[in-house]
Short mmCIF file of C-alpha atoms and ligand atoms in Angstrom, two decimals:
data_model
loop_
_atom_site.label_atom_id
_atom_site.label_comp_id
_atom_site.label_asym_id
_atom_site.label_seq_id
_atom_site.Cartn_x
_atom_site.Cartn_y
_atom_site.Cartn_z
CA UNK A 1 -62.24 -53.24 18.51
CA UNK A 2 -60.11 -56.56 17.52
CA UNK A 3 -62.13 -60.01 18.09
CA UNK A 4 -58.63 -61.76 18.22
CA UNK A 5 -55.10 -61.01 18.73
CA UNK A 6 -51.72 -62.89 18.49
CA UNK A 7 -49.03 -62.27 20.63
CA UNK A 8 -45.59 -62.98 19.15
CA UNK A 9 -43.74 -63.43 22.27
CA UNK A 10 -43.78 -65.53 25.76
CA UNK A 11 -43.24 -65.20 29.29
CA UNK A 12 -44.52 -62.96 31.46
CA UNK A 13 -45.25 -60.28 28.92
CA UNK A 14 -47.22 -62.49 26.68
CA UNK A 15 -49.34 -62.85 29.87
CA UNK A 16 -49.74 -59.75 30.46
CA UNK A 17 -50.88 -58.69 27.04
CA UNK A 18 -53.55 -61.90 27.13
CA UNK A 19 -54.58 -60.12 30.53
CA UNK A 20 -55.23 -56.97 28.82
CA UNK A 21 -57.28 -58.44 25.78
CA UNK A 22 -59.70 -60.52 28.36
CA UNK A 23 -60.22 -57.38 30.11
CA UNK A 24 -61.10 -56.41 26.53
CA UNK A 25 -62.89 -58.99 25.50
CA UNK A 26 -60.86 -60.11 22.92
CA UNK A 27 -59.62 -63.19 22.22
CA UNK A 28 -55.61 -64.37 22.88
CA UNK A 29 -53.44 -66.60 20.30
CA UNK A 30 -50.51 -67.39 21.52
CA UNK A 31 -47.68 -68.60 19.52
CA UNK A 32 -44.89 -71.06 21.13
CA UNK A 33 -41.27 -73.26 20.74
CA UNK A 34 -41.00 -76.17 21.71
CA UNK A 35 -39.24 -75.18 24.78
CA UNK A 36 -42.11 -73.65 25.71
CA UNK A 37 -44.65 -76.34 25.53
CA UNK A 38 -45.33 -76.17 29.18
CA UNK A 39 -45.49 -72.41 29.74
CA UNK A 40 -48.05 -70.70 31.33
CA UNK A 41 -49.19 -68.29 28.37
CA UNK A 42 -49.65 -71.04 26.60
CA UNK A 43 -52.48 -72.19 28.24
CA UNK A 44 -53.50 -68.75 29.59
CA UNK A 45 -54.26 -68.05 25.52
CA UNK A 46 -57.39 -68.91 23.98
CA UNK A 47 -55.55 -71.49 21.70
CA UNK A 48 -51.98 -71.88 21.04
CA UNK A 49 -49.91 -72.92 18.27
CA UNK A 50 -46.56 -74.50 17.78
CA UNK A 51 -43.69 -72.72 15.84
CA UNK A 52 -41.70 -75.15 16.25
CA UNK A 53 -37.59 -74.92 17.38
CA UNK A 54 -36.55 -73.72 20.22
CA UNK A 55 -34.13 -71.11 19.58
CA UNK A 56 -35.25 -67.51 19.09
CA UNK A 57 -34.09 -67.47 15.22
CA UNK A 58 -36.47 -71.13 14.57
CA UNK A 59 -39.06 -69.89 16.61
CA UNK A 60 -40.14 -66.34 18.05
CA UNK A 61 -38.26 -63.95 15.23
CA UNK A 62 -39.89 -66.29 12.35
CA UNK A 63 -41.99 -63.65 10.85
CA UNK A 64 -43.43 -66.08 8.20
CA UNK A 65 -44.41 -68.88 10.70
CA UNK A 66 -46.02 -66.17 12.96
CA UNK A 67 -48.28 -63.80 10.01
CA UNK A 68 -49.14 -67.69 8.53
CA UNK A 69 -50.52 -68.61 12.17
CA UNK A 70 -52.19 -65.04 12.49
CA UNK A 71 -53.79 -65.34 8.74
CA UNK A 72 -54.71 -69.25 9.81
CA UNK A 73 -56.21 -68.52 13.28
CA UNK A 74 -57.96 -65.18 12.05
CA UNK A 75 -55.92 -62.79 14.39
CA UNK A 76 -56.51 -58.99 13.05
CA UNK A 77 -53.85 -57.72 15.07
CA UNK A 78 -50.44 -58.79 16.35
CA UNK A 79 -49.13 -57.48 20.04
CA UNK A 80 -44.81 -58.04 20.05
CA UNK A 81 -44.56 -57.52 23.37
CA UNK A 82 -40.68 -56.26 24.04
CA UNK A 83 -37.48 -58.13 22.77
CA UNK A 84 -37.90 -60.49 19.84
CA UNK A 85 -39.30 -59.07 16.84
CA UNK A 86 -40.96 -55.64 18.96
CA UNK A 87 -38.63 -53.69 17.39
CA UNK A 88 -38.17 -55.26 14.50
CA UNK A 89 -39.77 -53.46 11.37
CA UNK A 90 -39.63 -56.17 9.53
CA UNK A 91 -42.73 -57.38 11.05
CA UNK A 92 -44.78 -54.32 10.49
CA UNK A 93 -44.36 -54.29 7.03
CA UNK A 94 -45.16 -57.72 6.70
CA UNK A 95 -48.47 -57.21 8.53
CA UNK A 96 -49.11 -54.65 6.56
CA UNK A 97 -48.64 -56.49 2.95
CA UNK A 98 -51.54 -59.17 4.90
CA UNK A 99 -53.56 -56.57 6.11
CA UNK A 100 -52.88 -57.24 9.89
CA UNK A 101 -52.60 -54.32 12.45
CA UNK A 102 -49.46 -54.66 14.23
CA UNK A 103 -49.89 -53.17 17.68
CA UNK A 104 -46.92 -50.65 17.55
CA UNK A 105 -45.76 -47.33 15.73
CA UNK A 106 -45.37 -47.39 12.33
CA UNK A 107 -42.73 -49.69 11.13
CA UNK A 108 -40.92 -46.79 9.65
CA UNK A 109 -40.65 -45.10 13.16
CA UNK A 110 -39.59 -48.28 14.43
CA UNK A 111 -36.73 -48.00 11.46
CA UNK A 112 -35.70 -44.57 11.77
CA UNK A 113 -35.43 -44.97 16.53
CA UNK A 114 -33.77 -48.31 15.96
CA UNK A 115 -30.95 -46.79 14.60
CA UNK A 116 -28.92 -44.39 16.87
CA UNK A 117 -27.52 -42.30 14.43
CA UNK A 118 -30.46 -41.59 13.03
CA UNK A 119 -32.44 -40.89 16.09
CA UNK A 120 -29.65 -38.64 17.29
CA UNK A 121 -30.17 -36.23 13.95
CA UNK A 122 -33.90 -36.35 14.35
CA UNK A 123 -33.48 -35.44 17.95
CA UNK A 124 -31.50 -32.63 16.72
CA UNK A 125 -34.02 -31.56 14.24
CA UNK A 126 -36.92 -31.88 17.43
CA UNK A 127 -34.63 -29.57 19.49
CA UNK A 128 -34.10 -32.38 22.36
CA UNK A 129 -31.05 -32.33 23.49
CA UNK A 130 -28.55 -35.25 22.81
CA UNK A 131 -25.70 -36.86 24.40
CA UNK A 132 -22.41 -34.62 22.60
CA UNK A 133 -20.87 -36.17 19.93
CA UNK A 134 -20.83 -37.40 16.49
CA UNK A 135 -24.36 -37.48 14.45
CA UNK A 136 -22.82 -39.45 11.57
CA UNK A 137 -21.11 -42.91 11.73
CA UNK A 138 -17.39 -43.23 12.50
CA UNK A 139 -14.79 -45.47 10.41
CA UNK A 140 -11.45 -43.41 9.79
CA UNK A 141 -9.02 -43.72 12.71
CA UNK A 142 -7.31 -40.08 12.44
CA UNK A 143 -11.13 -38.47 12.36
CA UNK A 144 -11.79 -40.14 15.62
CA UNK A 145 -8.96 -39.11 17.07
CA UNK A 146 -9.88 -35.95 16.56
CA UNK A 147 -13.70 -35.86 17.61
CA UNK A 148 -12.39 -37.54 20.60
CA UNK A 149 -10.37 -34.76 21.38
CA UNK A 150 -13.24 -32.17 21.08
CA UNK A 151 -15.44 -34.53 23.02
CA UNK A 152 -12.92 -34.82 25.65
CA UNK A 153 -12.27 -38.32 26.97
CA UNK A 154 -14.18 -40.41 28.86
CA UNK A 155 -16.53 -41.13 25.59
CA UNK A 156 -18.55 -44.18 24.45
CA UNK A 157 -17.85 -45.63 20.99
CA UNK A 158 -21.65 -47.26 20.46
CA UNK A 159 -23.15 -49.42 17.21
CA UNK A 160 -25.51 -47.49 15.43
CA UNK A 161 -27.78 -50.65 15.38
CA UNK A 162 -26.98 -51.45 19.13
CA UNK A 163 -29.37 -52.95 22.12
CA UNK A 164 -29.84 -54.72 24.88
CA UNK A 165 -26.62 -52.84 26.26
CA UNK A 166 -24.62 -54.62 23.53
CA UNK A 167 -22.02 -52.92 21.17
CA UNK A 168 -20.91 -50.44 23.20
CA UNK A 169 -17.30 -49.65 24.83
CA UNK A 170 -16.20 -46.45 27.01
CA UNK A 171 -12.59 -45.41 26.42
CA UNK A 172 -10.41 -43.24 28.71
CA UNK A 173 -7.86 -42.85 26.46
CA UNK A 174 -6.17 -42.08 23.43
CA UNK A 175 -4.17 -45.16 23.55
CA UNK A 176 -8.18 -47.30 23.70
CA UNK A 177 -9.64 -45.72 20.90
CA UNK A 178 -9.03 -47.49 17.48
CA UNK A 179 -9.19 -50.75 19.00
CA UNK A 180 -12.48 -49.92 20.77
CA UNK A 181 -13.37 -48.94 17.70
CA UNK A 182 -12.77 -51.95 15.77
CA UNK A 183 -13.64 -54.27 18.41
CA UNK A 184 -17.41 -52.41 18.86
CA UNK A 185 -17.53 -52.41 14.92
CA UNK A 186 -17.05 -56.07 14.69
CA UNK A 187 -19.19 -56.78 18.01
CA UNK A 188 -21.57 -55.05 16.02
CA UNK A 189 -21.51 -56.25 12.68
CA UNK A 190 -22.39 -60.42 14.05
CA UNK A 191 -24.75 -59.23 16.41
CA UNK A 192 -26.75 -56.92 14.17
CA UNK A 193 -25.87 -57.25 11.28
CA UNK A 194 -24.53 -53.12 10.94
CA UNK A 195 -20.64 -52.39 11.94
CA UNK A 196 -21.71 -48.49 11.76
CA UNK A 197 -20.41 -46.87 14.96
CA UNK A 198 -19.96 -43.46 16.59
CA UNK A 199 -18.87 -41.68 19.66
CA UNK A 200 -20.57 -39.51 22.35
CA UNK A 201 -19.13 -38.49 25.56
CA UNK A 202 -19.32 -40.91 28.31
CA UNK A 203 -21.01 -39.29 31.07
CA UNK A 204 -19.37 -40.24 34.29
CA UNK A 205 -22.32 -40.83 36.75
CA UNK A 206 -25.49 -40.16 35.30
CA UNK A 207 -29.37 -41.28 36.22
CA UNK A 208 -30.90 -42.82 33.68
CA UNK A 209 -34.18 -41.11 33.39
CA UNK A 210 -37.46 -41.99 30.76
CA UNK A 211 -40.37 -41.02 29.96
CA UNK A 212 -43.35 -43.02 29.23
CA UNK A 213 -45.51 -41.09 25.94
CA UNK A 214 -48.99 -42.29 24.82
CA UNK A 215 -50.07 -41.16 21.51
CA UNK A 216 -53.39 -42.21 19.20
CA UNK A 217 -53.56 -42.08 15.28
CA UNK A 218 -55.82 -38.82 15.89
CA UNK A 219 -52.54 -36.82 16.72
CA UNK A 220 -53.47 -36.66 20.87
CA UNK A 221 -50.34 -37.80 22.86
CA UNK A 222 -49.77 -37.41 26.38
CA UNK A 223 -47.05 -38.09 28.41
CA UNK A 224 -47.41 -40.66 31.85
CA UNK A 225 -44.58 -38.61 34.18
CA UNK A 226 -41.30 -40.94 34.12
CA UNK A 227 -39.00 -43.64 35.49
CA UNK A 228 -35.59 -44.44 37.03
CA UNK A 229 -34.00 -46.99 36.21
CA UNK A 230 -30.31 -45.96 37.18
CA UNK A 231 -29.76 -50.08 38.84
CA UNK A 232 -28.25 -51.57 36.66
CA UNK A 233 -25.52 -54.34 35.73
CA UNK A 234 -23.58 -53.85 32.17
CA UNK A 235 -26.21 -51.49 30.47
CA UNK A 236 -29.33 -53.91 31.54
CA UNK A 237 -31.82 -52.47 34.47
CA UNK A 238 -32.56 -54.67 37.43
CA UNK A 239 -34.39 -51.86 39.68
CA UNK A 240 -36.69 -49.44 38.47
CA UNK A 241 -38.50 -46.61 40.64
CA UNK A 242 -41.28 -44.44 39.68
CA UNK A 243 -41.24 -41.04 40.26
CA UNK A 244 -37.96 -40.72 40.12
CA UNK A 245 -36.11 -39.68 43.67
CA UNK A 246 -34.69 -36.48 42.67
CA UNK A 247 -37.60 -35.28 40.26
CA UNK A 248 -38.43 -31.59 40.80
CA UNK A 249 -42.26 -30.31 39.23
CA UNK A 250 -39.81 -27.59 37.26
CA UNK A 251 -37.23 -30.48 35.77
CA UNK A 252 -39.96 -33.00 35.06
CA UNK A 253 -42.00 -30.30 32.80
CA UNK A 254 -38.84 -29.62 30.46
CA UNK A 255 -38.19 -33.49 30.43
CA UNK A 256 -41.63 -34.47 29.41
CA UNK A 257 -41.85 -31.24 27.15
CA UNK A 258 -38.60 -33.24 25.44
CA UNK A 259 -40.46 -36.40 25.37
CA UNK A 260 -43.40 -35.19 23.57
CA UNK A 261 -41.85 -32.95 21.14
CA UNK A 262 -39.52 -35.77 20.52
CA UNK A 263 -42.45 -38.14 19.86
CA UNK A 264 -44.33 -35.57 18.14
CA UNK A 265 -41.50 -34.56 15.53
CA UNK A 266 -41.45 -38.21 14.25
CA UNK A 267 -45.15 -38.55 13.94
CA UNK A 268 -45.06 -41.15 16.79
CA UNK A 269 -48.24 -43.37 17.62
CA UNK A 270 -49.28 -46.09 20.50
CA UNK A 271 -47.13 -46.47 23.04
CA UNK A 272 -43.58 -45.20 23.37
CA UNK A 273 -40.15 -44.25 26.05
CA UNK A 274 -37.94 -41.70 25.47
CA UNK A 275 -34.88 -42.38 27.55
CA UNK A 276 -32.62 -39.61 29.03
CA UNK A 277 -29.30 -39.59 31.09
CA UNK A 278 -29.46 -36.80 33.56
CA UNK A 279 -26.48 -35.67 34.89
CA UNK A 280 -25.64 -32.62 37.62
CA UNK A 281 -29.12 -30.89 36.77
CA UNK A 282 -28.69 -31.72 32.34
CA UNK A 283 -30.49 -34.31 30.51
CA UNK A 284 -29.46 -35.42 26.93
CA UNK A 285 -31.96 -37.90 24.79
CA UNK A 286 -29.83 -41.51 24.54
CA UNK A 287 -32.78 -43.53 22.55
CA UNK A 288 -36.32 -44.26 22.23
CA UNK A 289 -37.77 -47.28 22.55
CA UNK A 290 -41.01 -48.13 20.38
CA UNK A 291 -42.44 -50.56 22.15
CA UNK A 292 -43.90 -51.62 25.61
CA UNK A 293 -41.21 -51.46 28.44
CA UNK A 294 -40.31 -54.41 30.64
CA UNK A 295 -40.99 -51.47 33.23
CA UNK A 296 -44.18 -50.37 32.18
CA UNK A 297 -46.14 -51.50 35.36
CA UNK A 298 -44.32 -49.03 37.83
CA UNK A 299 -46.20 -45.80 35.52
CA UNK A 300 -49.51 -48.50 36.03
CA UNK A 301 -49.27 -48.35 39.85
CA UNK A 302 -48.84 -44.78 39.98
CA UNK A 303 -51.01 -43.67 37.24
CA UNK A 304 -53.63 -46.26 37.07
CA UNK A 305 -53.61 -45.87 33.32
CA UNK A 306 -53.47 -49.65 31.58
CA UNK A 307 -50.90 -49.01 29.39
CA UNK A 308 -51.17 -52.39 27.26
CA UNK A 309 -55.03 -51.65 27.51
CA UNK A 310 -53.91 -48.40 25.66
CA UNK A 311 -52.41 -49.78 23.03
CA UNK A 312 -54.39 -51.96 21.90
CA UNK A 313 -56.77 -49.22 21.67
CA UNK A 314 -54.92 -47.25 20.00
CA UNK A 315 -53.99 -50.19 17.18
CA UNK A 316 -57.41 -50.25 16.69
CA UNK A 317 -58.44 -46.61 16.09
CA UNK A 318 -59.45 -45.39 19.26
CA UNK A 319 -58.56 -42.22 20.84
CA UNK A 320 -56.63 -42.11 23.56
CA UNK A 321 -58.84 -42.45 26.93
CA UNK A 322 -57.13 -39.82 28.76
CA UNK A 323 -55.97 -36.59 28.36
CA UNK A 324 -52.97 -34.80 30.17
CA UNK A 325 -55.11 -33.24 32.78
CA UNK A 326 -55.96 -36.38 33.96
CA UNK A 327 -52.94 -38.10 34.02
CA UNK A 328 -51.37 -37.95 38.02
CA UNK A 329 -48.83 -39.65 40.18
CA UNK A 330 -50.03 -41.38 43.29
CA UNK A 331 -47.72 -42.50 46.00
CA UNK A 332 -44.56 -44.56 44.75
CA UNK A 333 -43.37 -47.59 42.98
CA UNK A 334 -40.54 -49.84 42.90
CA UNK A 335 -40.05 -52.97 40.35
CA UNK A 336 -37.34 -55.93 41.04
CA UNK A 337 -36.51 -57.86 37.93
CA UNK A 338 -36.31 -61.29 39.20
CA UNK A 339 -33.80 -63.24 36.87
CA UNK A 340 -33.05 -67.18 37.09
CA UNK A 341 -29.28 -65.66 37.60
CA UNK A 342 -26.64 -66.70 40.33
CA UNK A 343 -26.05 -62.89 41.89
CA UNK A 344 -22.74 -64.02 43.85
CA UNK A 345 -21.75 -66.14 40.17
CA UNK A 346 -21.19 -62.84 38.15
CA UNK A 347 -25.19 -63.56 37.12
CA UNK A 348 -24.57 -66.69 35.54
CA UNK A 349 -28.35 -68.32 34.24
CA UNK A 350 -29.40 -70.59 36.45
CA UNK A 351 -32.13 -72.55 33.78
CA UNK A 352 -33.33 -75.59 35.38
CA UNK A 353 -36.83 -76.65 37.58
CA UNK A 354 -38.37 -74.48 40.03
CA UNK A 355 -39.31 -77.09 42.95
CA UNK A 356 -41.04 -74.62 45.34
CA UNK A 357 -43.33 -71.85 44.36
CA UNK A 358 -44.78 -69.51 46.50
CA UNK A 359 -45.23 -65.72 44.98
CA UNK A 360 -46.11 -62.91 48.08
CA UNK A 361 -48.97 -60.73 47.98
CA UNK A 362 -51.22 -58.50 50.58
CA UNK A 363 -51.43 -55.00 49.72
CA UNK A 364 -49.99 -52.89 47.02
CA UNK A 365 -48.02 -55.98 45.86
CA UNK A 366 -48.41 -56.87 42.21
CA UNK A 367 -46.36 -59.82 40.64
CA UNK A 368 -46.02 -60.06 36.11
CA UNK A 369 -44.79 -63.82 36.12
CA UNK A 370 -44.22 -66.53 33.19
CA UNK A 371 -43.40 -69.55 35.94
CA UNK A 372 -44.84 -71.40 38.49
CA UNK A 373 -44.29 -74.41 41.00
CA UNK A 374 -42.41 -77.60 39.06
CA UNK A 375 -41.58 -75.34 35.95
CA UNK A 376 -38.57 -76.02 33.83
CA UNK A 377 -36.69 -72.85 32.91
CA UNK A 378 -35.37 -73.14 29.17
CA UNK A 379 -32.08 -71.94 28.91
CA UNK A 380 -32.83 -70.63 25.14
CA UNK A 381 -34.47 -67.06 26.97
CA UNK A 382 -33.30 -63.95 28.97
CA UNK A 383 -33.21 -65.64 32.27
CA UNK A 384 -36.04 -62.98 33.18
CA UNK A 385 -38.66 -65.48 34.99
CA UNK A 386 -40.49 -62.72 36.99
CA UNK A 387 -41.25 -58.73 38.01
CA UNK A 388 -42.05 -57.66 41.52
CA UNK A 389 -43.72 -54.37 41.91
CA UNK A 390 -44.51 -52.68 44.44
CA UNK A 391 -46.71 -49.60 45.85
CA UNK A 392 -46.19 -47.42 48.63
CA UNK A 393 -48.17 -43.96 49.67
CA UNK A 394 -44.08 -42.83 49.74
CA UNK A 395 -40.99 -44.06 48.74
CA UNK A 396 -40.27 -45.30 51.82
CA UNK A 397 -42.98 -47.25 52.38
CA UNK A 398 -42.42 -48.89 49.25
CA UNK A 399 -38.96 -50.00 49.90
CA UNK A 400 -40.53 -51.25 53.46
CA UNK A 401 -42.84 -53.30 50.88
CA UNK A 402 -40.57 -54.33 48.79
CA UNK A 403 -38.47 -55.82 51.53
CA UNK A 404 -41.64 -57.81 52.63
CA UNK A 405 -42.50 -58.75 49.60
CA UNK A 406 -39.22 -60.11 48.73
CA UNK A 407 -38.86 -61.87 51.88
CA UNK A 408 -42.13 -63.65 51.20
CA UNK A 409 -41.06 -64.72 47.57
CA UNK A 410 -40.01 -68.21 47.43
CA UNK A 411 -38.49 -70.10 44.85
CA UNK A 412 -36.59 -72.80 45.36
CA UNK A 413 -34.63 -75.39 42.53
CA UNK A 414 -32.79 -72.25 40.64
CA UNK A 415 -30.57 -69.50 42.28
CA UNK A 416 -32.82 -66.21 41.79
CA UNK A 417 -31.67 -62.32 42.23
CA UNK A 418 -33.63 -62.10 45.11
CA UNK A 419 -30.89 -62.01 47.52
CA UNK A 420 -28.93 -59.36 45.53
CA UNK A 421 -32.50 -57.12 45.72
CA UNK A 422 -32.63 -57.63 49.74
CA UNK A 423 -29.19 -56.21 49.26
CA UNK A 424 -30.15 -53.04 47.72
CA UNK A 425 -33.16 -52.35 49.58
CA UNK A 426 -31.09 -52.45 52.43
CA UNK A 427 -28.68 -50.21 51.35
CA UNK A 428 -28.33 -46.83 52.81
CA UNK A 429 -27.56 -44.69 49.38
CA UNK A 430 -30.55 -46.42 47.81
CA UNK A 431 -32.21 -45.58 50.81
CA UNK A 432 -31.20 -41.81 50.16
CA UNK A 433 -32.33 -42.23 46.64
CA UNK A 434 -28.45 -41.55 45.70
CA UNK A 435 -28.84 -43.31 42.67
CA UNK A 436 -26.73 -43.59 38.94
CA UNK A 437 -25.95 -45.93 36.61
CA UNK A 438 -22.76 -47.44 38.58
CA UNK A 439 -24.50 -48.17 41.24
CA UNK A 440 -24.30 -51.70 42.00
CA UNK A 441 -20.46 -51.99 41.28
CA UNK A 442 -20.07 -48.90 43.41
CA UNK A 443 -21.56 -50.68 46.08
CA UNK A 444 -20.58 -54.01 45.32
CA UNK A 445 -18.91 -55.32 48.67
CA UNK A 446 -21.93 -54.35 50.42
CA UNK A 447 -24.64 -55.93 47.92
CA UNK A 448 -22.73 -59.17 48.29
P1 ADP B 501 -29.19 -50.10 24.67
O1 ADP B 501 -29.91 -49.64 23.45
O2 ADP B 501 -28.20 -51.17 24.40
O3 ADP B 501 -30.10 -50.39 25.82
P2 ADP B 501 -28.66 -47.39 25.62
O4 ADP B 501 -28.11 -46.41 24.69
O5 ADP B 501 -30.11 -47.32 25.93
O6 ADP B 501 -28.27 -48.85 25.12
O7 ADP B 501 -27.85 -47.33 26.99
C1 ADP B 501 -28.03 -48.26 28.03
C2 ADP B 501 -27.29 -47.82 29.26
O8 ADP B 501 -25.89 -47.65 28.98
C3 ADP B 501 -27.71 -46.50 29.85
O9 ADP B 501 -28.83 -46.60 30.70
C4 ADP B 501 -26.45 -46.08 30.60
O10 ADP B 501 -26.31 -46.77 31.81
C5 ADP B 501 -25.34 -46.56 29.69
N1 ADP B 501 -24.91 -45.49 28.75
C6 ADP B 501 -25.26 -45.36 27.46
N2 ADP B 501 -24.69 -44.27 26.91
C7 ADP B 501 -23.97 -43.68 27.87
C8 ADP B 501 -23.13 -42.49 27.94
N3 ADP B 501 -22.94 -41.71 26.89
N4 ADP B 501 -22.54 -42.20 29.12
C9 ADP B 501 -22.72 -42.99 30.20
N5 ADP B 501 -23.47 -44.10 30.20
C10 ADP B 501 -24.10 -44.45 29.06
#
């Protein structure tokens, strides 16, 4: 096992990885900007060191600055966390030229799931079915046209390189296409630095559906049952549920059958998501993520499996400390993404002080937070300050919890998305677990 590790990221999830190496004995380093002198994880490390700047490109995507601190502090493995450089491969191969683990897939997976083109051919390959449409990039007008056709509008032109629900555009018509074509091509091309683009159909109102996969570097991998996250505001999940409402024993084999031969047919290790859209009883692979999911704690509650634990385990050799018999689900859970956002300002950021703190508790709550009573919130971040989850022995009693647990959540100073969560747990079609991925502008007079 690792005597040290650094975590390249902040926030809650650097927290929560530092959680998971104590419980490990091993020791934290975290890494920091300047707008993050104050911040928790800073001092919840076992040291800390400045990188200095305070946007992401001077400070938490400088892979030099971070591998020098690693190399410096005598880290022998470095966690990413999610966003920043987690699914970067750039990182992993410059851990490998110093000899440090990085606490991921290979960075050649990483390569090959980043980009959507080439995940989509692999899926192919795996026999996992994909969203229809085009498996090679898109650039002549007249072609598109024509796949458009076949598809049959609604479809989705998307960036190869796309994430973070950026660079992509649905189009309902004919008329839309080349200029959601060039428009997603050039979103593309400043945002990632890749104008390649192609076009599946858009799938009217799906679920979006994933699966959380485990696998060790001794070719075991297991699958932890899944997650919905169909609420959601422009491609970005606020709400996510685990099981999922309308999972059936018969539907959730063949999607975690999918999961696993998808993981397994690109030689996937540590810890990994295959996300679906499921739509009137199909499910079609849209990406995989190779990293550790904002969402991860929901498949905690109702597996009891440690899933950071896992990783790191799994980084350093282990085998995997479960196998698929013993994996089971156990009552329900429900996550709220609290975001420093202004729910009734079309989610403006809201950075600024928190001047009251209180965070609920009692039973079967669990709170992942970065902040805490007289904390400034940079506005250099995702305005992502904090994660309620819930359990419940049903789904019902966890939305019951939720709604406590929400109503005992105080933070005052910044405008929060609580309010727009006591909204939704309210709501009757969430009640009924009528759920998709147009949810909350569906229901939009009522949320508000
Ligand atoms: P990103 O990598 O930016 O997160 P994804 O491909 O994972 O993008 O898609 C994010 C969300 O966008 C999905 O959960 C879904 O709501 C929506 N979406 C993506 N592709 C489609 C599609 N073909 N049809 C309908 N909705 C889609």
């Amino acid at each position: 096992m690792f005597n040290k590790v650094l975590i390249a990221n902040r926030g809650e999830i650097a927290i929560r990885v530092m959680r998971a190496c104590r419980e490990l004995n091993i020791k934290s380093v975290a890494v920091y900007s300047d707008a993050d002198k104050n911040s928790l994880f800073t001092r919840y490390a076992d040291e800390s060191h400045p990188l200095g700047g305070s946007t992401p490109s001077e400070s938490y995507l400088r892979v030099d600055k971070i591998i020098d601190i690693a190399e410096k502090s005598g880290a022998e493995a470095i966690h990413p966390g999610y966003g920043f450089l987690a699914e970067n491969p750039k990182l992993g191969m410059e851990c490998e030229k110093h000899g440090i683990k990085l606490i991921g897939p290979k960075s050649s997976v990483i390569e090959a799931m980043g980009d959507k083109i080439r995940a989509r051919k692999l899926m192919k390959k795996a026999k996992v079915p994909v969203v229809p449409g085009t498996i090679e990039g898109v650039k002549d007008a007249e072609k598109a046209i024509k796949i458009a056709e076949e598809i049959g509008y609604p479809v989705m032109v998307k960036a190869s390189a796309g994430g973070g629900g950026i660079g992509m555009r649905t189009v309902y018509e004919e008329d839309e296409l080349v200029r959601a074509i060039e428009s997603t091509q050039s979103v593309a091309s400043s945002a990632f630095g890749d104008s390649t683009v192609y076009i599946e159909k858009y799938l009217e109102k799906p679920r979006h559906i994933e699966f959380q996969v485990l696998a060790d570097e001794h070719g075991n991998i297991i699958h932890l049952n899944e997650r919905e996250c169909s609420i959601q505001r422009r491609h970005q999940k606020l709400i996510e549920e685990a099981p999922s409402p309308i999972m059936t024993p018969e539907l959730r084999e063949r999607m975690a059958a999918a999961a696993v031969r998808a993981a397994k047919h690109i030689g996937y290790t540590n810890a990994g998501t295959v996300e679906f859209l499921y739509s009137n009883g199909d499910f079609y692979f849209l990406e995989m993520n190779t990293r550790v999911q904002v969402e991860h704690p929901i498949t905690e509650v109702i597996t009891g499996v440690d899933i950071v634990k896992e990783q790191i385990r799994i980084a350093a050799g282990e085998e995997l400390s479960y196998s698929q018999d013993e994996i089971s689900i156990r009552g329900h859970a429900i996550e709220c993404r609290i975001n420093a956002e202004d729910p009734l300002s079309d989610f403006k950021p809201t950075p600024g002080r928190i001047t009251g703190y209180r965070s609920p508790g009692g039973i079967g709550v669990r709170v992942d937070s970065g902040v805490y009573m007289n904390y400034e919130i940079p506005s250099y971040y995702d305005s992502m300050i904090s994660k309620l989850i819930v359990w419940g022995r049903d789904r019902a009693e966890a939305i019951e919890r939720m709604k406590r647990a929400l109503a005992e959540y105080i933070i005052l100073g910044v405008k929060t998305t609580i309010p727009f969560h006591k909204a939704i747990m309210r709501n009757e079609a969430f009640n009924r677990g009528e759920l998709h991925t147009h949810f909350v502008d569906h229901h939009r007079k009522q949320i508000e």
